[in-house]
GROMACS .gro file of C-alpha atoms in nm:
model
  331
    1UNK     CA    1   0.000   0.000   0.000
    2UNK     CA    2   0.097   0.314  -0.083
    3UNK     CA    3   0.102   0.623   0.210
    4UNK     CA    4   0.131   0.968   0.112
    5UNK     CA    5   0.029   1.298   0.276
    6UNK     CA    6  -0.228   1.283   0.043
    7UNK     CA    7  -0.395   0.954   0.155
    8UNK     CA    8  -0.337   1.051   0.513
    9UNK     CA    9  -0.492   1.396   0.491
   10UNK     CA   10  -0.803   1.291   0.301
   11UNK     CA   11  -0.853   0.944   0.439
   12UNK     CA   12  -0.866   0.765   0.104
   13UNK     CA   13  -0.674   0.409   0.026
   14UNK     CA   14  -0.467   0.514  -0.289
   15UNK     CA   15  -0.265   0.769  -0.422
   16UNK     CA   16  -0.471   0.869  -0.708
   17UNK     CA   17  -0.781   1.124  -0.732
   18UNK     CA   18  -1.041   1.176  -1.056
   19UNK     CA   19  -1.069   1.524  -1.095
   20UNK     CA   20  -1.392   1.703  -1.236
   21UNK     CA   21  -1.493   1.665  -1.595
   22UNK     CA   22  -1.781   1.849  -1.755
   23UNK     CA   23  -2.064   1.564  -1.839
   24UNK     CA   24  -1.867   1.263  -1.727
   25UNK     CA   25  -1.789   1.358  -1.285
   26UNK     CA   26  -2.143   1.197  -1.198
   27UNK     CA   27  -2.218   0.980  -0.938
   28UNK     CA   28  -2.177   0.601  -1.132
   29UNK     CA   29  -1.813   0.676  -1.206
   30UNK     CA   30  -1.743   0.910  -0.856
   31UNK     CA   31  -1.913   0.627  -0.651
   32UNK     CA   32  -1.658   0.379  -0.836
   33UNK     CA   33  -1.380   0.546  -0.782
   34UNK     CA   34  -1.454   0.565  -0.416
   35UNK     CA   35  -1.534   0.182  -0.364
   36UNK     CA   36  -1.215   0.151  -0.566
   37UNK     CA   37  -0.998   0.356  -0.299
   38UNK     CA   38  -0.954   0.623  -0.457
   39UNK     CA   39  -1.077   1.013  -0.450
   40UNK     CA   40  -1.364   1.118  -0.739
   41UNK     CA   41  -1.554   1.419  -0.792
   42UNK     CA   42  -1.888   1.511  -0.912
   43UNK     CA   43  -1.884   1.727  -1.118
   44UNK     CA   44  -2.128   2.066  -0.989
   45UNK     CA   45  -2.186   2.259  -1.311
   46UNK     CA   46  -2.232   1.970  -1.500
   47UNK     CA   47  -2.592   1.942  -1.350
   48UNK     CA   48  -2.818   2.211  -1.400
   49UNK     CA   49  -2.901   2.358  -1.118
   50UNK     CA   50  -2.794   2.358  -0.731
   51UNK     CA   51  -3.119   2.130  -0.657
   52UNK     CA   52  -3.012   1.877  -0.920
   53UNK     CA   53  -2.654   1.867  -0.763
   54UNK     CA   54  -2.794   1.806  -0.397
   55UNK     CA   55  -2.965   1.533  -0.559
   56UNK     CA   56  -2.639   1.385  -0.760
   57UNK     CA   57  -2.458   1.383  -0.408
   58UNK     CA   58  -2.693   1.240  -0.234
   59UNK     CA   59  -2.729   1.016  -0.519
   60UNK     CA   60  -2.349   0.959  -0.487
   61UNK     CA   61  -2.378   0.868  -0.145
   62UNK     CA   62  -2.644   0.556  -0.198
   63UNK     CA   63  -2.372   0.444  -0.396
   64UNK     CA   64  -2.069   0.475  -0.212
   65UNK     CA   65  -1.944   0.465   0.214
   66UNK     CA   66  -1.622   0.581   0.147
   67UNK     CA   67  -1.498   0.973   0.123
   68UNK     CA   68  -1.555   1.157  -0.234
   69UNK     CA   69  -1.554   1.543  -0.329
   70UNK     CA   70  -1.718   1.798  -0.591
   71UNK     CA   71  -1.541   2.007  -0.803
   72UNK     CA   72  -1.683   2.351  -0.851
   73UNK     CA   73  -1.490   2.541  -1.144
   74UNK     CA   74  -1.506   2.904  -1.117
   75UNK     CA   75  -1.457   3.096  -1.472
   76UNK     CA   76  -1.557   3.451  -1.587
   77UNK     CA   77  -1.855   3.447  -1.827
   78UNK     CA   78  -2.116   3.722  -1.903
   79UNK     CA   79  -2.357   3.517  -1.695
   80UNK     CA   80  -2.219   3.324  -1.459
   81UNK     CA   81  -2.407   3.023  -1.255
   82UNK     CA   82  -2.535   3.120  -0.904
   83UNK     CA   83  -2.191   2.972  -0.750
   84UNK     CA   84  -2.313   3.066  -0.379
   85UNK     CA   85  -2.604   2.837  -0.423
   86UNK     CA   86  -2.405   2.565  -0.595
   87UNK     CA   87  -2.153   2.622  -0.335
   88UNK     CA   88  -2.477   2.612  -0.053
   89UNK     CA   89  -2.582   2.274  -0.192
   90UNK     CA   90  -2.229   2.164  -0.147
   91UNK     CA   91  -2.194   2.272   0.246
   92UNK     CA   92  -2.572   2.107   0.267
   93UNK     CA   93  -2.526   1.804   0.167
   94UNK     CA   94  -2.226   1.711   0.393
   95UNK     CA   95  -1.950   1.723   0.152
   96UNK     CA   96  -1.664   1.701   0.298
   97UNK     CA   97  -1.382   1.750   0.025
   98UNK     CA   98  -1.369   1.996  -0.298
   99UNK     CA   99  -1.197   2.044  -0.575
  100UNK     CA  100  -1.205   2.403  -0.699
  101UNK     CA  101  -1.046   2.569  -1.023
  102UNK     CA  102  -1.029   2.854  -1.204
  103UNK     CA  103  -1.110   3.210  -1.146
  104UNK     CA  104  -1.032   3.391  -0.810
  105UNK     CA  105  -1.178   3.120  -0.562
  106UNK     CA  106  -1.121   3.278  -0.256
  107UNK     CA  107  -1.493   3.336  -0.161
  108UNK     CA  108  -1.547   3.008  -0.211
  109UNK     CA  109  -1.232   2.898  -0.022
  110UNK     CA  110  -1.373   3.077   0.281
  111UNK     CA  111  -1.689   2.941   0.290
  112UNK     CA  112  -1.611   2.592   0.282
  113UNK     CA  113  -1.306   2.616   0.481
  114UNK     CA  114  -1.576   2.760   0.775
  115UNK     CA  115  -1.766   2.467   0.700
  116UNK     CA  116  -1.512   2.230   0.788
  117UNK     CA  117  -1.467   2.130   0.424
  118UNK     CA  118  -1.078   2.047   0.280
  119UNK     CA  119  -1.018   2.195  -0.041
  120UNK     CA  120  -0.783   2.104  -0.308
  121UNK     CA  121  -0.734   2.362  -0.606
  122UNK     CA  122  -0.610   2.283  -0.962
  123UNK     CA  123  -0.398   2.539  -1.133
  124UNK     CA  124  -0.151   2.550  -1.398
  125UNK     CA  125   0.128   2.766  -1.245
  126UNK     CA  126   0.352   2.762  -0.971
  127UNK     CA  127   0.281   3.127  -0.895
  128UNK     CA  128  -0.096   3.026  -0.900
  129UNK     CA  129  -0.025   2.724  -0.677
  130UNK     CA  130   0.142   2.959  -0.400
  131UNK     CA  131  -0.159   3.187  -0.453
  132UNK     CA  132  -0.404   2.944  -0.335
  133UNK     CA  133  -0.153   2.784  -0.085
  134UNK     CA  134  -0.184   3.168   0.068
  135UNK     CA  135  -0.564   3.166   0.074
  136UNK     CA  136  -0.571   2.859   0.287
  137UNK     CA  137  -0.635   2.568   0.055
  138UNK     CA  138  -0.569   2.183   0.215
  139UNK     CA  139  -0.328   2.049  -0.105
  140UNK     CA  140  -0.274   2.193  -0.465
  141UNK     CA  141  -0.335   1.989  -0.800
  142UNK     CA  142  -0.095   2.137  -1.042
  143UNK     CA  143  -0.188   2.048  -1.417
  144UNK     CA  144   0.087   2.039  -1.656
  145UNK     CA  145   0.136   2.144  -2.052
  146UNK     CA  146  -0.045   1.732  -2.096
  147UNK     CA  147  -0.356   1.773  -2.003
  148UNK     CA  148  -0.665   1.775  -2.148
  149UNK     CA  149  -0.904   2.076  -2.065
  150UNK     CA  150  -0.752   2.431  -2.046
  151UNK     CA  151  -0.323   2.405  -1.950
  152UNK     CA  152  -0.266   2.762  -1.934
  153UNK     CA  153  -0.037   2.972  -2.128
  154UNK     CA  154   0.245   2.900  -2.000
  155UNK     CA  155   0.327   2.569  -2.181
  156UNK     CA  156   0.542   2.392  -1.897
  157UNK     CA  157   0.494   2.021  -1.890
  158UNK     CA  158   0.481   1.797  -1.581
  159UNK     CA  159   0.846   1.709  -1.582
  160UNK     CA  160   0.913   2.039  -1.518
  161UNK     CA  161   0.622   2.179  -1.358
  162UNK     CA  162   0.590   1.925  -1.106
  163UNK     CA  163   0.910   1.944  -0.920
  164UNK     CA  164   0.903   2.335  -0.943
  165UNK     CA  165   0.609   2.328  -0.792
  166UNK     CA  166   0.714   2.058  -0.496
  167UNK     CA  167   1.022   2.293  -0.411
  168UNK     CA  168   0.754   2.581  -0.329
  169UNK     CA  169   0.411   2.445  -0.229
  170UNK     CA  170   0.399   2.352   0.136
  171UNK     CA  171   0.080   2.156   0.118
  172UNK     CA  172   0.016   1.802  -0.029
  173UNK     CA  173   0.013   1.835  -0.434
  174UNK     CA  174  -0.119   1.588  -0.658
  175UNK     CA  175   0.028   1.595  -0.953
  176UNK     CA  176  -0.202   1.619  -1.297
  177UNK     CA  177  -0.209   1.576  -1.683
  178UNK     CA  178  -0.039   1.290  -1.884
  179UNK     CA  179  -0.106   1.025  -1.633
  180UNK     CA  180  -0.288   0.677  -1.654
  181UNK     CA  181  -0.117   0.417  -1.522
  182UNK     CA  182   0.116   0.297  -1.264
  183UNK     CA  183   0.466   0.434  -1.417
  184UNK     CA  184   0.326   0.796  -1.407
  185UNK     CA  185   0.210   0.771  -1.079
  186UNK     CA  186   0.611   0.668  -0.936
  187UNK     CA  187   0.714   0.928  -1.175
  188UNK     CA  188   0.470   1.173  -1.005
  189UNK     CA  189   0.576   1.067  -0.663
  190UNK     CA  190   0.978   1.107  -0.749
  191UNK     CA  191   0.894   1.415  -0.847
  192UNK     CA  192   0.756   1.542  -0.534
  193UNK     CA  193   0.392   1.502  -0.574
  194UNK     CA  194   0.131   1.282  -0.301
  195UNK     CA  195  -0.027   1.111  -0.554
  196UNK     CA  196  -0.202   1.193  -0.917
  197UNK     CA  197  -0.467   1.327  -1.088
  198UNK     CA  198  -0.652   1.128  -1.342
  199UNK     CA  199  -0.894   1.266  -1.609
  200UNK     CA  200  -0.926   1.146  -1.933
  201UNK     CA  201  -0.783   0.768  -1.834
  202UNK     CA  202  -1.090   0.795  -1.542
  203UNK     CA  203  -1.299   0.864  -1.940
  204UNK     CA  204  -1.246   0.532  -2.058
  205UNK     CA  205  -1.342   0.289  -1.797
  206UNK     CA  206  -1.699   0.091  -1.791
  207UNK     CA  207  -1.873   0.331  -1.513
  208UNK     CA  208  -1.803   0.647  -1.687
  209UNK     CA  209  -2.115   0.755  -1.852
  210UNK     CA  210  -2.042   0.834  -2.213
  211UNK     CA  211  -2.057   0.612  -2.530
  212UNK     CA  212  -1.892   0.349  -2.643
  213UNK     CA  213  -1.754   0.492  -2.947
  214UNK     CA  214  -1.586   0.805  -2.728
  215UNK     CA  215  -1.424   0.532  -2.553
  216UNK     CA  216  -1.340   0.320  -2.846
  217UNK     CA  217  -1.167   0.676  -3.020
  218UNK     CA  218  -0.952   0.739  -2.729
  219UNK     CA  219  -0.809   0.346  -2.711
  220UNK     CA  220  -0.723   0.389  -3.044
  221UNK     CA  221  -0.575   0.716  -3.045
  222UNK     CA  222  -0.223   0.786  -3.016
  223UNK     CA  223  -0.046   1.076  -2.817
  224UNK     CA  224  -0.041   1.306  -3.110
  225UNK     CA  225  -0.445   1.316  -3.106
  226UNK     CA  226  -0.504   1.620  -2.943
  227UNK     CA  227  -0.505   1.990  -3.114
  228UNK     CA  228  -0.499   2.324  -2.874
  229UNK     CA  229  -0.770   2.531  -2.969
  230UNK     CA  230  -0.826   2.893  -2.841
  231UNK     CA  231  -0.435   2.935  -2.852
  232UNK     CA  232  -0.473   3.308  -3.050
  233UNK     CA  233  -0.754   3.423  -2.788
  234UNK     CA  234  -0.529   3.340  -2.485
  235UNK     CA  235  -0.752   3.122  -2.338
  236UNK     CA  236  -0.584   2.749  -2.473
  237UNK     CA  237  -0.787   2.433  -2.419
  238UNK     CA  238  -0.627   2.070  -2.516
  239UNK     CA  239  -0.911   1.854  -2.705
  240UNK     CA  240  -0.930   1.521  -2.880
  241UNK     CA  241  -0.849   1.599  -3.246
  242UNK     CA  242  -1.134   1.567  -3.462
  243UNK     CA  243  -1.327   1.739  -3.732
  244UNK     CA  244  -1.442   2.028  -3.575
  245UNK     CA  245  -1.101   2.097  -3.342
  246UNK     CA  246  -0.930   2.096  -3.656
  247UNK     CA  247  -1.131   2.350  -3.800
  248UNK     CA  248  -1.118   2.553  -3.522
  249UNK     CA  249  -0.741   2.536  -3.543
  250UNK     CA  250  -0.771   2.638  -3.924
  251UNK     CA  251  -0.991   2.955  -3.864
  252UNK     CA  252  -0.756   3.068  -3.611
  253UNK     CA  253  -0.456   3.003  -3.811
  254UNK     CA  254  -0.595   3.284  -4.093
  255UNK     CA  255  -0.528   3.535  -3.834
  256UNK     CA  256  -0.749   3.793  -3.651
  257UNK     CA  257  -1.011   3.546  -3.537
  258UNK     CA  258  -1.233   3.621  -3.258
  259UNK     CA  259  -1.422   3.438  -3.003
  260UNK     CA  260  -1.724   3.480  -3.250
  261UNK     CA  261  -1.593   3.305  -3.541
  262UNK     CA  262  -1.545   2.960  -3.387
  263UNK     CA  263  -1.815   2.956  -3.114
  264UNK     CA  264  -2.096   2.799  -3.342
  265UNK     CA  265  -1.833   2.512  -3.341
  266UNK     CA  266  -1.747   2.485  -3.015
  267UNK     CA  267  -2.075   2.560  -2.809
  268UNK     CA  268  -2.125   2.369  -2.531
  269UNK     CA  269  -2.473   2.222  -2.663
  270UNK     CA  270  -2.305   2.155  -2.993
  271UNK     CA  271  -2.064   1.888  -2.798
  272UNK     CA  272  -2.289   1.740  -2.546
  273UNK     CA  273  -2.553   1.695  -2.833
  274UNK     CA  274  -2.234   1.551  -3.004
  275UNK     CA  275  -2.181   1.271  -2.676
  276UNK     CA  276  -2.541   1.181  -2.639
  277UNK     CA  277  -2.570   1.058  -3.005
  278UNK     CA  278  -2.204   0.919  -2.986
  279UNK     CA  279  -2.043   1.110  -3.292
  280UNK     CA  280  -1.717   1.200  -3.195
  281UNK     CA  281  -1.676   1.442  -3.488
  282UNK     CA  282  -1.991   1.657  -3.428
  283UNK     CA  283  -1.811   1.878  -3.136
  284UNK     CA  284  -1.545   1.982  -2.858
  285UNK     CA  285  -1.450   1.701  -2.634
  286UNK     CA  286  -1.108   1.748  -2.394
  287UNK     CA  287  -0.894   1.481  -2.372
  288UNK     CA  288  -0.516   1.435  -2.328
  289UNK     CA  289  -0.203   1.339  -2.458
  290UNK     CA  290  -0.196   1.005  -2.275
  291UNK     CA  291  -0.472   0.866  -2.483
  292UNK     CA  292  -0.140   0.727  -2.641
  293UNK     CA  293  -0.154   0.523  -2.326
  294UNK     CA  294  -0.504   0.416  -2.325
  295UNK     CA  295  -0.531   0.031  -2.482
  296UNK     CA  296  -0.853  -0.105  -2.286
  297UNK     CA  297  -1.136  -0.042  -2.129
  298UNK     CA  298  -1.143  -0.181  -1.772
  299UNK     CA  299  -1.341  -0.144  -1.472
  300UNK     CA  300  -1.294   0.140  -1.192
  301UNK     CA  301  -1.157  -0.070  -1.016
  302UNK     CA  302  -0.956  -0.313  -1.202
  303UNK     CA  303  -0.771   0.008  -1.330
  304UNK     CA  304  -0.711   0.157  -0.972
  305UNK     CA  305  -0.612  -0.209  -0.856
  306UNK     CA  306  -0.372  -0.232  -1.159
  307UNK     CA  307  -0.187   0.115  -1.161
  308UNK     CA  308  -0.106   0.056  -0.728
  309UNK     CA  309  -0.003  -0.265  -0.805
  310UNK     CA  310   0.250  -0.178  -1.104
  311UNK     CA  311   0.376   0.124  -0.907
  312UNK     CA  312   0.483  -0.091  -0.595
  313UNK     CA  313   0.653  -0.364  -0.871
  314UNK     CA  314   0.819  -0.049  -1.019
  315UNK     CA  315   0.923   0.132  -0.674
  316UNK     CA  316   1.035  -0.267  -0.462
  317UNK     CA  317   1.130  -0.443  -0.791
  318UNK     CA  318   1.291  -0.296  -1.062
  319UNK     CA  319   1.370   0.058  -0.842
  320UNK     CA  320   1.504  -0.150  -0.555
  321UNK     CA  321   1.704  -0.360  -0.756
  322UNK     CA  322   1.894  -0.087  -0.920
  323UNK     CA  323   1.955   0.066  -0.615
  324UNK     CA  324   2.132  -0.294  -0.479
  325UNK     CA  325   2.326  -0.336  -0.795
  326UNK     CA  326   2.526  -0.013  -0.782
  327UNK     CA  327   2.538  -0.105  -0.379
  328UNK     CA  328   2.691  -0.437  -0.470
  329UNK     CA  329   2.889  -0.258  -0.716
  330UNK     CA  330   3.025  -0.046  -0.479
  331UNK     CA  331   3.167  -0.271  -0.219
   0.00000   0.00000   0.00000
């Protein structure tokens, strides 16, 4: 078994969280995760209102004994969702761990932390990491250049980003973007992180709720089958490569494109339209780079099982052994 700071401060079994994920963080898949030992979120914005999340958790927690979170993403839009009575449905249903990310969270920070609530926050920087480390957060999740979903502008991957941030950040940091199975998670942890962050791997596994052929396109996709899309309006997001990402890409290529000229492609009703009817070339969908590692489609648990049991061959096996060689060597 594996013990990290992480594990010990949030009283879960395993190293490894599932972060939230617009349409997929609902309570099958965070309920599986949980039995499985792990940490998974629901999703809040992906329902659509505050009473339907209440419901979701409360759903969740038929389903499940063990700890799991919500992840309430905060971003600037000309009309945002009524976060305070997300965030109220949160406190009232006895959540006792979220994930926040994006814009300016320290409102919600404070409230939950006066609820007796932990909270982890995912950002892309290590300046934004000591930010929230400064507002009071429990443990950082710091997303490298990998990921799927928006990695910032700075571009620095996780073999970088990772152990910058672990020579800064004070409080347990899981490490995400780029990993799905048991060598990223030692990687993660020789880096300095408590444990990882799984998102698009978390995708392709029986419980989560989306089709078959979503699944079926990221097992057979390689690590080159993402394209960054909203690079020229400063606000990057990493998505499976597909029809419409690769138009996107060519409108903003001309030059001088605005929000305007792409958003009939990449509306949020356009992709989850897109999901429910399985096409994975009628929208947006965010996935990662390490769909390049992605060749089945296993259980919750049989994945968790299998990526804590190749991480403790890696670290008392082949780690070990190197280590003893160049002892032996030595003498």
């Amino acid at each position: 078994m594996l013990k990290t700071r992480f594990t010990e401060a949030f009283g879960v079994e395993h190293p490894i969280a599932q972060g939230g994920m617009q349409w997929v963080g609902r309570a099958p898949l965070v309920a599986a995760v949980a039995n499985a030992g792990a940490l998974g979120f629901i999703t809040a914005l992906t329902q659509p209102t505050p009473e339907a999340l209440a419901k979701e958790i409360a759903r969740c927690r038929d389903m499940t004994d063990k700890p799991f979170g919500v992840n309430l993403t905060i971003l600037p839009t000309i009309t945002p969702p009524p976060y305070a009575e997300y965030r109220r449905a949160i406190i009232e249903g006895g959540v006792k761990i979220v994930e926040t990310a994006g814009y300016k969270p320290q409102e919600h920070v404070d409230d939950f932390k006066a609820h007796g609530i932990k909270v982890i926050h995912k950002c892309t920087a290590v300046r934004h990491a000591l930010s929230a480390e400064r507002m009071g957060v429990d443990a950082i999740s710091i997303d490298g250049f990998e990921c799927a979903g928006h990695p910032g502008e700075d571009d620095i991957p996780g073999l970088i980003l990772i152990p910058a941030a672990a020579n800064k950040v004070k409080v347990p940091m899981l490490a995400s973007g780029g990993f799905g199975d048991g060598r990223g998670l030692v990687a993660a942890l020789a880096l300095g992180a408590d444990g990882i962050n799984m998102g698009t791997r978390f995708c392709v596994t029986k419980e989560a709720e989306i089709p078959e052929t979503f699944k079926r396109q990221m097992v057979a996709n390689d690590e080159r089958a993402t394209d960054l899309i909203f690079r020229t309006l400063h606000n990057t997001a990493r998505v499976m490569k597909n029809a419409v990402s690769q138009e996107v890409v060519a409108i903003e290529r001309r030059g001088g494109a605005k929000f305007e000229d792409v958003q009939h492609l990449v509306a949020g009703k356009r992709g989850l339209a897109a999901m429910e009817n399985g096409d994975t070339d009628g929208g947006i969908w965010s996935a990662g780079m390490v769909q390049g590692l992605i060749d089945d489609i296993p259980t919750v648990k049989e994945l968790v099982d299998r990526i804590v049991a190749e991480a403790e061959e890696i670290i008392e096996g082949r780690l070990a052994s190197m280590v003893s060689r160049y002892a032996e060597a030595a003498e």
